[in-house]
Amino acid sequence: MIKIHFKLPILIESDKKLIAVFSANGLDSAIAKAEFNLKDTYFSIDSKGEGWGYYSKLEYFSPLITKKRWYKKEIIELHNKFVKNKNDKFIGRSLSSKTLPKVIHEIVAFSANR
């Protein structure tokens, strides 16, 4: 089992989709089902908007130096990058009145249902 030091839920970039993980128990199975072959490091974003790097060959998460802080719009763009059907894209409503953790929770819930 992977040891975690970030705040769940978390979004994890993979080769084909953005993975939404709600619990530590679901982390191993979600990673096992995804493909990680195209890059050495994948973006991950915890519930506080902090960037982490997922090193798939080592099965290790590390604080990401190059992109430590993610913003609402960037997280939505990352999610929508993996969506082919226009109707499945996440459209943030009233973003200015929502906290970053709230937006991340909405995207995680939205991603989990797709």
N, CA, C and O of each residue as an XYZ file, in Angstrom:
456
protein
N       0.840     -1.187      0.000
C       0.000      0.000      0.000
C       0.884      1.249      0.000
O       1.896      1.314      0.698
N       0.484      2.216     -0.784
C       1.219      3.470     -0.888
C       0.966      4.311      0.358
O      -0.182      4.474      0.771
N       2.027      4.845      0.960
C       1.874      5.762      2.092
C       1.585      7.146      1.542
O       2.212      7.584      0.577
N       0.638      7.826      2.157
C       0.267      9.147      1.647
C       0.536     10.237      2.679
O       0.425     10.020      3.885
N       0.888     11.402      2.174
C       1.138     12.564      3.017
C       0.360     13.769      2.520
O       0.591     14.893      2.966
N      -0.553     13.535      1.604
C      -1.358     14.612      1.046
C      -2.785     14.481      1.545
O      -3.156     13.473      2.147
N      -3.571     15.497      1.292
C      -4.965     15.520      1.732
C      -5.864     14.940      0.647
O      -5.848     15.402     -0.494
N      -6.636     13.940      1.001
C      -7.600     13.351      0.076
C      -8.877     14.176      0.077
O      -9.185     14.815      1.083
N      -9.614     14.182     -0.996
C      -9.430     13.443     -2.237
C      -8.305     14.030     -3.076
O      -7.821     15.134     -2.826
N      -7.903     13.250     -4.083
C      -6.802     13.668     -4.957
C      -7.152     13.348     -6.407
O      -7.835     12.366     -6.693
N      -6.679     14.182     -7.298
C      -6.782     13.950     -8.735
C      -5.403     13.532     -9.224
O      -4.404     14.167     -8.888
N      -5.345     12.461    -10.020
C      -4.073     11.954    -10.523
C      -4.156     11.834    -12.038
O      -5.041     11.168    -12.575
N      -3.234     12.477    -12.705
C      -3.138     12.382    -14.161
C      -2.594     11.003    -14.521
O      -1.683     10.502    -13.861
N      -3.146     10.391    -15.561
C      -2.590      9.158    -16.111
C      -2.481      9.344    -17.621
O      -2.709     10.443    -18.128
N      -2.137      8.287    -18.337
C      -1.985      8.416    -19.787
C      -3.297      8.743    -20.490
O      -3.310      9.501    -21.460
N      -4.404      8.173    -20.006
C      -5.667      8.305    -20.731
C      -6.758      9.080    -20.014
O      -7.730      9.500    -20.643
N      -6.617      9.278    -18.706
C      -7.686      9.970    -17.987
C      -7.168     10.585    -16.698
O      -6.038     10.343    -16.273
N      -8.021     11.379    -16.100
C      -7.734     11.958    -14.793
C      -8.442     11.091    -13.763
O      -9.662     10.930    -13.809
N      -7.683     10.540    -12.843
C      -8.225      9.624    -11.843
C      -8.654     10.422    -10.621
O      -7.923     11.293    -10.151
N      -9.833     10.122    -10.113
C     -10.341     10.748     -8.897
C     -10.321      9.714     -7.780
O     -10.930      8.651     -7.903
N      -9.619     10.022     -6.685
C      -9.491      9.082     -5.570
C      -9.978      9.756     -4.294
O      -9.517     10.838     -3.932
N     -10.921      9.097     -3.618
C     -11.517      9.640     -2.401
C     -10.861      9.137     -1.127
O     -10.853      9.836     -0.114
N     -10.304      7.915     -1.171
C      -9.802      7.313      0.067
C      -8.464      6.623     -0.165
O      -8.098      6.311     -1.298
N      -7.746      6.393      0.921
C      -6.464      5.691      0.842
C      -6.663      4.267      0.333
O      -5.817      3.743     -0.390
N      -7.770      3.644      0.705
C      -8.045      2.284      0.250
C      -8.257      2.225     -1.257
O      -7.876      1.250     -1.904
N      -8.862      3.264     -1.815
C      -9.122      3.287     -3.249
C      -7.921      3.681     -4.085
O      -7.934      3.521     -5.306
N      -6.886      4.194     -3.445
C      -5.720      4.683     -4.175
C      -4.996      3.566     -4.919
O      -4.710      3.702     -6.109
N      -4.699      2.475     -4.241
C      -3.982      1.366     -4.874
C      -4.745      0.795     -6.057
O      -4.167      0.577     -7.122
N      -6.036      0.553     -5.880
C      -6.811     -0.047     -6.970
C      -6.975      0.911     -8.142
O      -6.947      0.482     -9.296
N      -7.146      2.196     -7.867
C      -7.283      3.176     -8.953
C      -5.996      3.265     -9.765
O      -6.039      3.343    -10.993
N      -4.869      3.253     -9.094
C      -3.580      3.320     -9.790
C      -3.323      2.033    -10.576
O      -2.787      2.078    -11.683
N      -3.701      0.894    -10.008
C      -3.489     -0.385    -10.689
C      -4.293     -0.481    -11.985
O      -3.858     -1.132    -12.935
N      -5.453      0.156    -12.031
C      -6.314      0.103    -13.221
C      -5.896      1.095    -14.306
O      -6.296      0.946    -15.460
N      -5.112      2.086    -13.958
C      -4.743      3.144    -14.908
C      -3.446      2.797    -15.638
O      -2.696      1.909    -15.233
N      -3.209      3.529    -16.729
C      -1.988      3.340    -17.507
C      -1.018      4.491    -17.247
O      -1.389      5.664    -17.301
N       0.228      4.128    -16.966
C       1.300      5.095    -16.719
C       2.534      4.661    -17.511
O       3.484      4.121    -16.943
N       2.514      4.898    -18.809
C       3.614      4.444    -19.656
C       4.289      5.555    -20.453
O       5.410      5.370    -20.928
N       3.640      6.693    -20.610
C       4.134      7.730    -21.512
C       5.131      8.694    -20.877
O       5.924      9.317    -21.583
N       5.100      8.821    -19.564
C       5.970      9.780    -18.876
C       6.542      9.148    -17.615
O       6.080      8.099    -17.165
N       7.545      9.794    -17.057
C       8.108      9.336    -15.780
C       7.338      9.902    -14.597
O       7.197      9.242    -13.568
N       6.836     11.138    -14.746
C       6.154     11.829    -13.655
C       4.803     12.338    -14.134
O       4.683     12.879    -15.233
N       3.788     12.158    -13.292
C       2.432     12.602    -13.605
C       1.962     13.595    -12.548
O       2.289     13.467    -11.368
N       1.189     14.590    -12.990
C       0.640     15.576    -12.059
C      -0.405     14.943    -11.155
O      -1.195     14.106    -11.592
N      -0.402     15.344     -9.908
C      -1.441     14.992     -8.945
C      -1.768     16.256     -8.167
O      -0.891     17.075     -7.894
N      -3.033     16.404     -7.814
C      -3.476     17.602     -7.101
C      -4.314     17.157     -5.917
O      -5.318     16.464     -6.087
N      -3.904     17.554     -4.707
C      -4.667     17.158     -3.527
C      -5.813     18.132     -3.275
O      -6.004     19.088     -4.027
N      -6.565     17.884     -2.222
C      -7.779     18.667     -1.957
C      -7.505     20.116     -1.590
O      -8.427     20.930     -1.572
N      -6.256     20.452     -1.298
C      -5.901     21.842     -0.987
C      -5.381     22.589     -2.213
O      -5.078     23.779     -2.136
N      -5.277     21.886     -3.349
C      -4.742     22.497     -4.556
C      -3.234     22.433     -4.638
O      -2.627     23.116     -5.463
N      -2.621     21.619     -3.791
C      -1.168     21.470     -3.819
C      -0.778     20.419     -4.850
O      -1.399     19.361     -4.949
N       0.260     20.732     -5.614
C       0.727     19.821     -6.643
C       1.671     18.770     -6.091
O       2.527     19.058     -5.254
N       1.502     17.559     -6.568
C       2.363     16.436     -6.221
C       2.770     15.761     -7.519
O       2.059     15.848     -8.520
N       3.888     15.104     -7.503
C       4.308     14.311     -8.649
C       4.111     12.846     -8.322
O       4.497     12.388     -7.247
N       3.507     12.102     -9.252
C       3.397     10.661     -9.074
C       4.423     10.001     -9.989
O       4.355     10.122    -11.212
N       5.361      9.310     -9.384
C       6.408      8.604    -10.114
C       5.960      7.148    -10.235
O       6.115      6.358     -9.304
N       5.406      6.810    -11.393
C       4.750      5.512    -11.554
C       5.704      4.330    -11.422
O       5.329      3.296    -10.869
N       6.919      4.467    -11.916
C       7.862      3.343    -11.832
C       8.258      3.051    -10.385
O       8.535      1.905    -10.030
N       8.282      4.079     -9.565
C       8.634      3.916     -8.153
C       7.405      3.764     -7.259
O       7.523      3.434     -6.079
N       6.224      4.009     -7.832
C       4.966      4.039     -7.075
C       5.106      4.973     -5.879
O       4.891      4.586     -4.730
N       5.473      6.212     -6.185
C       5.813      7.183     -5.149
C       5.236      8.553     -5.483
O       5.289      8.998     -6.629
N       4.684      9.216     -4.471
C       4.221     10.591     -4.606
C       5.225     11.509     -3.920
O       5.709     11.212     -2.828
N       5.530     12.616     -4.568
C       6.469     13.575     -4.012
C       5.932     14.984     -4.237
O       5.288     15.247     -5.253
N       6.191     15.891     -3.296
C       5.780     17.281     -3.541
C       6.423     17.774     -4.833
O       7.616     17.578     -5.062
N       5.630     18.403     -5.654
C       6.097     18.828     -6.971
C       6.653     20.238     -6.896
O       5.939     21.169     -6.525
N       7.888     20.398     -7.235
C       8.542     21.700     -7.152
C       8.119     22.611     -8.304
O       7.946     23.813     -8.102
N       7.952     22.066     -9.496
C       7.669     22.907    -10.663
C       6.250     23.468    -10.679
O       6.031     24.551    -11.222
N       5.307     22.779    -10.112
C       3.912     23.245    -10.100
C       3.326     22.955     -8.726
O       2.522     22.036     -8.563
N       3.731     23.739     -7.749
C       3.323     23.481     -6.367
C       1.888     23.913     -6.095
O       1.171     23.226     -5.368
N       1.461     25.017     -6.651
C       0.118     25.541     -6.390
C      -0.700     25.519     -7.677
O      -0.276     26.049     -8.705
N      -1.865     24.903     -7.608
C      -2.782     24.851     -8.744
C      -3.949     25.791     -8.479
O      -4.373     25.971     -7.337
N      -4.454     26.378     -9.533
C      -5.588     27.297     -9.438
C      -6.825     26.656    -10.047
O      -6.729     25.706    -10.823
N      -7.977     27.181     -9.690
C      -9.256     26.604    -10.112
C      -9.312     26.367    -11.618
O      -9.624     25.265    -12.069
N      -9.013     27.393    -12.379
C      -9.098     27.294    -13.838
C      -8.139     26.236    -14.385
O      -8.499     25.504    -15.307
N      -6.933     26.142    -13.838
C      -5.950     25.158    -14.300
C      -6.413     23.730    -14.027
O      -6.197     22.836    -14.845
N      -7.043     23.520    -12.890
C      -7.525     22.183    -12.536
C      -8.663     21.783    -13.463
O      -8.730     20.639    -13.913
N      -9.548     22.716    -13.746
C     -10.653     22.444    -14.675
C     -10.101     22.134    -16.067
O     -10.572     21.207    -16.725
N      -9.113     22.898    -16.518
C      -8.497     22.649    -17.828
C      -7.821     21.281    -17.878
O      -7.907     20.591    -18.893
N      -7.149     20.879    -16.793
C      -6.524     19.556    -16.745
C      -7.589     18.475    -16.856
O      -7.419     17.513    -17.605
N      -8.672     18.620    -16.127
C      -9.759     17.648    -16.212
C     -10.303     17.569    -17.630
O     -10.428     16.480    -18.191
N     -10.622     18.706    -18.206
C     -11.266     18.741    -19.518
C     -10.345     18.288    -20.650
O     -10.823     17.937    -21.729
N      -9.048     18.291    -20.420
C      -8.085     17.814    -21.415
C      -8.313     16.336    -21.747
O      -8.022     15.895    -22.859
N      -8.828     15.585    -20.794
C      -9.040     14.148    -20.978
C     -10.448     13.814    -21.470
O     -10.756     12.644    -21.699
N     -11.295     14.809    -21.635
C     -12.695     14.587    -22.000
C     -12.866     14.765    -23.504
O     -12.517     15.806    -24.060
N     -13.403     13.741    -24.152
C     -13.622     13.815    -25.596
C     -15.006     14.364    -25.929
O     -15.160     15.135    -26.876
N     -16.000     13.971    -25.160
C     -17.373     14.411    -25.392
C     -17.589     15.777    -24.745
O     -17.374     15.945    -23.545
N     -18.005     16.728    -25.534
C     -18.198     18.104    -25.055
C     -19.162     18.165    -23.867
O     -19.000     19.003    -22.980
N     -20.156     17.288    -23.845
C     -21.150     17.280    -22.766
C     -20.582     16.777    -21.444
O     -21.182     16.996    -20.391
N     -19.441     16.111    -21.484
C     -18.829     15.576    -20.265
C     -17.793     16.514    -19.653
O     -17.194     16.191    -18.627
N     -17.582     17.658    -20.266
C     -16.604     18.614    -19.730
C     -17.148     19.269    -18.468
O     -18.339     19.562    -18.364
N     -16.260     19.490    -17.524
C     -16.644     20.156    -16.279
C     -16.716     21.653    -16.529
O     -15.773     22.258    -17.038
N     -17.833     22.231    -16.168
C     -18.010     23.677    -16.286
C     -18.210     24.207    -14.877
O     -19.239     23.962    -14.247
N     -17.235     24.922    -14.400
C     -17.342     25.477    -13.052
C     -18.340     26.622    -13.023
O     -18.264     27.543    -13.836
N     -19.249     26.562    -12.109
C     -20.243     27.619    -11.955
C     -19.917     28.414    -10.692
O     -19.604     27.832     -9.654
N     -19.987     29.713    -10.778
C     -19.739     30.604     -9.637
C     -18.384     30.334     -8.989
O     -18.286     30.244     -7.765
N     -17.354     30.204     -9.799
C     -16.026     29.867     -9.276
C     -15.499     30.894     -8.287
O     -14.819     30.536     -7.325
N     -15.802     32.149     -8.512
C     -15.249     33.183     -7.630
C     -15.786     33.090     -6.211
O     -15.133     33.542     -5.270
N     -16.965     32.510     -6.048
C     -17.544     32.409     -4.708
C     -17.208     31.084     -4.018
O     -17.593     30.878     -2.867
N     -16.497     30.185     -4.706
C     -16.161     28.879     -4.133
C     -14.687     28.832     -3.754
O     -13.832     29.408     -4.426
N     -14.419     28.139     -2.674
C     -13.029     27.935     -2.271
C     -12.392     26.885     -3.183
O     -13.093     26.102     -3.824
N     -11.079     26.878     -3.235
C     -10.368     25.898     -4.049
C     -10.693     24.463     -3.622
O     -10.960     23.628     -4.487
N     -10.680     24.142     -2.317
C     -11.055     22.779     -1.920
C     -12.461     22.384     -2.377
O     -12.684     21.230     -2.743
N     -13.397     23.310     -2.361
C     -14.763     23.025     -2.817
C     -14.773     22.681     -4.306
O     -15.434     21.728     -4.717
N     -14.049     23.446     -5.107
C     -13.977     23.179     -6.548
C     -13.324     21.823     -6.801
O     -13.784     21.065     -7.654
N     -12.262     21.515     -6.071
C     -11.586     20.226     -6.240
C     -12.520     19.083     -5.872
O     -12.567     18.078     -6.582
N     -13.258     19.214     -4.785
C     -14.225     18.174     -4.405
C     -15.272     17.991     -5.498
O     -15.654     16.860     -5.798
N     -15.739     19.078     -6.095
C     -16.719     18.986     -7.178
C     -16.134     18.263     -8.390
O     -16.806     17.429     -8.998
N     -14.899     18.573     -8.740
C     -14.267     17.920     -9.888
C     -14.028     16.444     -9.602
O     -14.225     15.604    -10.480
N     -13.606     16.122     -8.388
C     -13.402     14.720     -8.020
C     -14.720     13.957     -8.123
O     -14.758     12.867     -8.693
N     -15.792     14.513     -7.581
C     -17.103     13.860     -7.660
C     -17.559     13.744     -9.112
O     -18.080     12.703     -9.514
N     -17.372     14.785     -9.890
C     -17.752     14.792    -11.298
C     -16.950     13.738    -12.064
O     -17.517     12.997    -12.867
N     -15.641     13.664    -11.826
C     -14.772     12.702    -12.517
C     -15.124     11.268    -12.153
O     -15.094     10.379    -13.005
N     -15.454     11.047    -10.904
C     -15.773      9.697    -10.443
C     -17.041      9.167    -11.099
O     -17.206      7.955    -11.238
N     -17.925     10.049    -11.498
C     -19.187      9.641    -12.115
C     -19.103      9.552    -13.632
O     -20.119      9.302    -14.280
N     -17.944      9.747    -14.211
C     -17.790      9.707    -15.671
C     -17.060      8.468    -16.091
O     -16.835      8.258    -17.283
